[in-house]
Coordinates of C-alpha atoms and ligand atoms in Angstrom, one line a residue:
M906 CA 0.0 0.2 -0.2
R907 CA 1.2 3.8 -0.6
L908 CA 0.2 6.3 0.4
S909 CA 0.7 10.0 -1.5
G910 CA -0.5 13.5 -0.2
P911 CA -2.4 15.7 -2.6
K912 CA -2.1 15.6 -6.0
D913 CA -0.6 18.9 -6.5
I914 CA 2.3 18.8 -4.1
E915 CA 5.6 17.6 -3.8
W916 CA 7.3 17.0 -0.8
I917 CA 11.4 17.7 -1.9
A918 CA 14.7 17.1 -0.3
A919 CA 16.5 20.3 0.3
E920 CA 19.8 21.7 1.5
L921 CA 19.3 24.7 3.2
H922 CA 23.2 25.3 4.5
C923 CA 26.4 25.1 2.0
H924 CA 30.0 27.2 1.8
T925 CA 31.7 27.2 -0.1
V926 CA 35.6 28.2 -1.2
H927 CA 34.0 31.6 -1.1
S928 CA 34.4 31.9 2.3
D929 CA 35.2 28.8 4.4
G930 CA 33.7 25.3 2.6
R931 CA 36.1 23.1 -0.1
F932 CA 33.9 22.9 -3.1
T933 CA 33.4 25.4 -5.9
V934 CA 29.8 27.3 -6.7
E935 CA 29.7 24.2 -9.5
S936 CA 30.7 21.2 -7.1
L937 CA 28.9 22.1 -4.4
L938 CA 26.1 22.0 -7.1
E939 CA 27.1 18.4 -8.8
C940 CA 27.4 16.8 -4.8
A941 CA 23.5 17.8 -4.3
K942 CA 22.7 16.1 -7.3
R943 CA 24.5 13.1 -6.8
Y944 CA 22.8 13.2 -3.5
D945 CA 19.7 13.3 -5.0
L946 CA 18.7 16.7 -3.2
S947 CA 16.6 19.0 -5.6
L948 CA 17.1 22.2 -4.4
I949 CA 20.2 24.1 -2.1
A950 CA 20.7 27.4 -0.9
L951 CA 23.7 28.3 -1.3
T952 CA 25.0 30.4 2.3
D953 CA 29.0 31.2 2.7
H954 CA 30.3 33.5 5.2
N955 CA 29.1 37.1 5.4
T956 CA 29.5 36.9 1.2
A957 CA 27.6 36.5 -1.4
A958 CA 30.5 36.0 -4.0
G959 CA 29.2 32.8 -5.1
V960 CA 25.6 33.5 -6.2
T961 CA 27.7 35.7 -9.1
E962 CA 29.1 32.3 -10.8
L963 CA 25.5 30.4 -10.6
S964 CA 23.8 30.5 -14.1
P965 CA 20.4 29.1 -15.5
A966 CA 22.9 26.6 -17.2
L967 CA 24.6 25.9 -14.4
E968 CA 21.2 25.3 -12.0
S969 CA 19.1 23.1 -14.6
K970 CA 22.5 21.3 -15.6
Y971 CA 22.4 19.9 -12.1
V972 CA 20.0 22.0 -8.8
P973 CA 18.2 24.9 -8.6
V974 CA 19.2 27.5 -6.2
I975 CA 18.4 29.8 -3.4
R976 CA 20.5 32.2 -2.6
G977 CA 21.5 33.4 0.9
I978 CA 24.6 34.3 3.2
E979 CA 24.9 33.2 6.8
W980 CA 25.7 36.3 8.5
T981 CA 28.4 35.0 10.9
A982 CA 28.4 37.9 13.5
Y983 CA 30.0 38.1 17.2
Y984 CA 27.0 36.4 18.7
G985 CA 25.6 34.2 16.7
H986 CA 25.2 32.5 12.8
M987 CA 21.6 33.6 10.8
L988 CA 20.5 32.4 7.2
V989 CA 19.6 35.2 5.3
L990 CA 17.4 33.7 2.4
D991 CA 16.8 35.6 -1.2
A992 CA 16.5 38.6 0.5
D993 CA 16.0 41.3 -2.8
R994 CA 18.7 43.6 -1.3
F995 CA 21.9 43.5 0.4
V996 CA 21.5 43.9 3.9
D997 CA 24.5 44.9 6.0
W998 CA 25.0 42.8 9.0
R999 CA 28.5 44.6 10.1
D1000 CA 27.2 47.0 12.9
V1001 CA 24.5 44.8 14.6
T1002 CA 24.8 45.1 18.5
K1003 CA 23.6 42.0 20.8
D1004 CA 20.7 44.3 21.1
G1005 CA 20.1 44.6 17.9
M1006 CA 19.1 42.2 16.1
D1007 CA 15.3 42.6 16.3
E1008 CA 16.0 45.2 13.7
K1009 CA 18.2 43.5 11.5
I1010 CA 16.0 40.9 11.3
R1011 CA 13.4 42.9 10.3
E1012 CA 14.8 45.4 8.1
V1013 CA 15.5 41.4 5.8
K1014 CA 12.0 40.7 6.1
E1015 CA 11.0 44.5 4.7
N1016 CA 13.4 43.2 1.9
G1017 CA 11.5 40.0 0.7
G1018 CA 14.3 37.9 2.9
L1019 CA 13.9 34.8 4.9
V1020 CA 15.0 34.5 8.2
G1021 CA 16.7 30.7 9.9
I1022 CA 18.2 30.8 13.0
A1023 CA 22.3 28.9 12.3
H1024 CA 22.9 25.6 14.6
P1025 CA 21.3 27.2 17.5
F1026 CA 24.0 25.5 20.0
S1027 CA 27.0 25.0 18.6
V1028 CA 29.8 25.0 20.8
G1029 CA 30.5 28.9 20.7
S1030 CA 33.5 31.0 21.6
P1031 CA 36.2 30.6 21.7
I1032 CA 36.3 27.3 19.6
C1033 CA 33.9 28.5 17.5
T1034 CA 33.0 32.6 17.4
G1035 CA 29.6 33.2 17.1
C1036 CA 28.2 29.6 16.8
C1037 CA 25.9 29.8 19.8
W1038 CA 23.4 32.1 18.8
E1039 CA 24.0 35.0 22.1
Y1040 CA 21.4 38.0 20.5
T1041 CA 18.5 38.8 22.1
V1042 CA 15.5 38.4 20.4
S1043 CA 11.9 39.7 21.3
R1044 CA 10.7 39.6 17.8
W1045 CA 10.2 36.1 17.1
D1046 CA 7.6 36.1 15.1
L1047 CA 9.7 37.6 12.1
V1048 CA 12.0 34.6 12.3
D1049 CA 11.0 32.0 9.4
Y1050 CA 13.2 28.9 10.9
I1051 CA 14.9 27.2 13.0
E1052 CA 17.5 24.9 12.7
V1053 CA 17.0 22.1 14.9
W1054 CA 19.1 19.4 13.8
S1055 CA 22.4 19.8 12.3
V1056 CA 25.4 18.2 10.7
G1057 CA 26.2 14.0 11.3
F1058 CA 23.2 12.0 12.9
P1059 CA 21.9 14.2 14.6
S1060 CA 19.3 13.0 17.3
I1061 CA 22.1 10.6 18.6
H1062 CA 24.4 13.7 18.6
R1063 CA 22.1 14.8 21.0
G1064 CA 23.5 17.6 23.0
R1065 CA 22.8 21.3 20.9
N1066 CA 20.5 19.0 18.6
Q1067 CA 18.3 18.4 21.9
R1068 CA 18.5 21.9 23.3
A1069 CA 18.1 23.9 19.8
V1070 CA 15.0 21.6 19.4
D1071 CA 13.7 22.5 23.1
M1072 CA 14.4 26.1 22.9
W1073 CA 12.2 25.6 19.1
Q1074 CA 9.4 23.8 21.2
S1075 CA 9.6 26.2 24.0
L1076 CA 8.6 29.0 21.2
L1077 CA 6.2 27.2 19.9
D1078 CA 4.8 26.6 23.4
E1079 CA 4.9 30.6 23.6
G1080 CA 2.3 30.9 20.9
Y1081 CA 5.4 31.7 17.8
H1082 CA 4.7 30.0 13.9
I1083 CA 8.5 29.0 13.1
A1084 CA 9.3 26.0 10.6
A1085 CA 11.9 24.0 12.0
S1086 CA 15.2 23.1 9.2
Y1087 CA 17.7 20.7 9.1
G1088 CA 21.4 22.2 7.8
K1089 CA 24.2 19.8 6.9
D1090 CA 26.5 22.7 7.3
W1091 CA 28.5 21.5 4.2
H1092 CA 31.2 22.8 3.5
F1093 CA 33.1 19.1 1.9
E1094 CA 32.5 15.8 0.7
V1095 CA 32.9 13.0 2.9
D1096 CA 33.1 9.4 2.7
E1097 CA 29.5 9.7 5.4
K1098 CA 30.2 7.0 8.1
E1099 CA 26.7 8.4 10.0
P1100 CA 23.0 9.5 8.6
W1101 CA 23.4 12.7 7.8
G1102 CA 20.2 14.7 6.9
C1103 CA 17.7 16.9 4.9
T1104 CA 14.3 19.2 4.9
Y1105 CA 11.8 18.1 3.2
I1106 CA 9.5 20.7 2.1
A1107 CA 6.6 21.0 0.4
V1108 CA 6.3 22.2 -3.1
N1109 CA 3.1 22.9 -5.7
G1110 CA 3.0 21.8 -9.0
S1111 CA 6.2 21.7 -11.4
D1112 CA 9.7 21.9 -10.8
S1113 CA 9.5 25.9 -12.3
D1114 CA 10.8 28.6 -10.1
L1115 CA 11.4 26.4 -7.6
P1116 CA 13.0 28.8 -5.1
H1117 CA 10.5 30.7 -5.1
K1118 CA 8.1 28.1 -4.3
V1119 CA 10.7 26.6 -1.5
K1120 CA 10.7 30.3 -0.2
D1121 CA 6.8 30.2 0.4
A1122 CA 6.6 26.9 1.8
I1123 CA 9.2 27.8 4.5
R1124 CA 7.3 30.3 5.6
M1125 CA 4.2 29.3 5.5
G1126 CA 5.9 26.4 8.0
R1127 CA 5.8 23.7 4.7
T1128 CA 8.3 21.3 5.9
M1129 CA 10.2 18.3 7.5
V1130 CA 13.0 17.5 8.8
S1131 CA 15.1 13.8 8.5
M1132 CA 17.9 11.7 8.8
G1133 CA 17.8 10.7 5.1
P1134 CA 14.0 8.9 4.1
R1135 CA 11.0 11.0 3.8
P1136 CA 8.5 10.8 5.8
V1137 CA 4.8 11.0 4.6
V1138 CA 1.8 12.4 6.3
V1139 CA -1.6 13.1 5.6
A1140 CA -3.8 14.8 7.5
H1141 CA -7.3 15.6 7.3
A1142 CA -9.4 18.3 9.9
E1143 CA -12.6 19.5 9.3
G1144 CA -13.4 18.1 6.1
M1145 CA -9.9 19.6 4.4
E1146 CA -6.4 17.7 4.0
I1147 CA -3.9 20.3 5.9
L1148 CA 0.0 20.7 5.3
P1149 CA 2.0 21.1 8.5
G1150 CA 2.1 25.0 8.7
D1151 CA -1.5 24.9 8.2
T1152 CA -4.3 25.9 11.2
V1153 CA -7.0 24.1 12.8
R1154 CA -9.7 24.4 15.3
E1155 CA -9.3 23.2 18.9
G1156 CA -11.5 19.9 19.2
S1157 CA -11.6 18.8 15.7
D1158 CA -11.2 16.2 14.9
V1159 CA -7.6 15.2 12.9
S1160 CA -7.2 11.6 10.9
L1161 CA -3.5 11.4 10.3
S1162 CA -1.8 8.5 8.1
V1163 CA 1.4 8.0 8.0
M1164 CA 4.2 6.3 7.2
I1165 CA 8.5 6.5 6.3
D1166 CA 9.0 6.1 2.3
G1167 CA 10.9 2.9 2.1
D1168 CA 12.1 4.4 -1.9
Y1169 CA 12.1 7.5 -1.7
R1170 CA 16.3 8.5 -2.4
S1171 CA 16.7 5.2 -0.8
E1172 CA 20.3 5.5 -2.0
Q1173 CA 21.8 7.8 0.3
W1174 CA 19.8 6.5 3.8
S1175 CA 19.3 2.9 3.4
K1176 CA 22.8 1.4 4.2
Y1177 CA 22.9 2.8 8.3
G1178 CA 19.4 0.4 8.7
F1179 CA 16.8 2.7 9.5
V1180 CA 13.8 0.6 11.2
P1181 CA 10.5 2.8 11.5
E1182 CA 8.9 1.8 14.9
S1183 CA 6.3 4.7 15.6
A1184 CA 5.1 8.0 15.4
K1185 CA 4.3 9.8 18.0
V1186 CA 1.7 13.6 17.6
I1187 CA 3.4 15.7 20.1
G1188 CA 1.8 19.0 21.4
R1189 CA 2.6 21.8 23.7
F1190 CA 5.0 21.5 26.5
G1191 CA 5.8 17.8 24.5
A1192 CA 2.5 16.4 25.7
V1193 CA 2.0 12.6 24.2
I1194 CA -1.3 13.5 22.4
A1195 CA -0.9 10.0 19.8
K1196 CA 1.1 7.4 19.4
I1197 CA 0.6 4.9 16.1
D1198 CA 3.0 2.0 16.1
L1199 CA 4.7 1.3 12.6
D1200 CA 5.1 -1.5 11.3
G1201 CA 8.7 -0.6 9.2
F1202 CA 8.0 1.3 6.2
N1203 CA 4.2 0.4 5.4
P1204 CA 1.3 3.2 6.4
A1205 CA -0.4 3.4 9.4
E1206 CA -3.4 5.3 10.6
I1207 CA -4.8 7.2 13.2
V1208 CA -7.4 9.9 14.7
F1209 CA -6.5 12.2 17.9
K1210 CA -9.0 15.5 19.1
A1211 CA -6.8 18.8 18.3
K1212 CA -5.2 20.4 21.1
K1213 CA -5.0 23.3 21.7
G1214 CA -1.7 25.1 20.6
H1215 CA 0.0 23.2 18.2
F1216 CA 1.2 19.7 16.9
R1217 CA 4.3 17.8 15.1
V1218 CA 4.4 14.5 14.0
V1219 CA 7.4 12.2 15.4
F1220 CA 9.1 8.9 14.0
S1221 CA 11.2 6.8 15.8
G1222 CA 13.0 3.9 15.7
Y1223 CA 16.3 2.6 14.5
V1224 CA 18.9 3.5 13.1
M1225 CA 22.9 1.6 12.7
D1226 CA 21.1 -0.1 16.1
K1227 CA 20.9 2.9 18.0
D1228 CA 17.0 3.8 19.2
C1229 CA 16.6 7.5 18.2
E1230 CA 14.3 10.4 16.4
I1231 CA 14.5 9.4 12.5
A1232 CA 12.1 12.5 11.4
F1233 CA 10.0 14.7 12.3
T1234 CA 7.0 17.6 10.6
S1235 CA 6.5 21.8 11.5
P1236 CA 3.7 22.2 13.5
Y1237 CA 0.3 22.5 12.5
Y1238 CA -1.6 25.1 15.0
V1239 CA -4.1 25.1 16.2
N1240 CA -7.1 27.8 17.5
S1241 CA -9.1 28.0 21.0
S1242 CA -12.2 28.1 20.0
E1243 CA -12.5 31.4 21.0
E1244 CA -10.5 32.9 19.4
K1245 CA -11.7 33.9 15.6
Q1246 CA -10.1 31.8 12.6
Ligands
ZN1895 ZN1 27.4 28.6 11.2
ZN1896 ZN1 27.6 27.5 7.8

């Protein structure tokens, strides 16, 4: 049995955090794109540290030969790293102060850019200046996504990844709508001994103009984070199919069909021995709203009542014989019955 979502939606694999020789990566722009294609990614974001120099090497011919690219930059500043994707114009980060990031984020958003917080709990100074996020942000409503998992085998190397998930969860509990991403923070090709992830993003229709479709999808919260395989989550509420980022009413019945797709991009991840075991629906404060047992890569179904706040679907199982999380969706949001839709 197969599961598929709405006919006009496809979940594509993307790597939203990449470096080249224009900053501290070892990839040339072309070798990065070639590698992305070989890894069965459908799109990447080019995010060199504090420079968009690599963007000048992109061309429609290069992108159609390999993969389409979102033009971006990784603001690499003293108190944190921030991913800025596809802003209409250059926004200067160099004068940002520890308390001044709200203003900068507002400026990026006014210029059409997406804002993502990179690896918020990486080891910081003196190992890596600014790698840990220490800016004061009060306008979390303007932040589009947080890179909650990064680098290799994120659900086993839990330190910084779990802290990032906890930070994201508490912002969701406060009522903010923020998508999740995975970032390989890709600098060069290595012989991958452990599973690595990607962000799956729901885009409409054909492959044309993928960068802008991906940008819209991230802004709408239509992402899933995975250690490799693509989760399939088909959710219905109030007579409609819903996607991560959508809002339903408190108390409505949500029916879920879920599975991990055992085929898609399997060359990239099957060697690590994935065995899906369960899917949980996680709500506010980490409460488990529902749990579904999975029989490997087969689909399973459940119905539950939407509780105020938000919920997301978390897949767990075994990877390289370790019991861990495999993937999760960005949140679906739930309005309380008193709130207007
Ligand atoms: Zn960084
Ligand atoms: Zn980086």
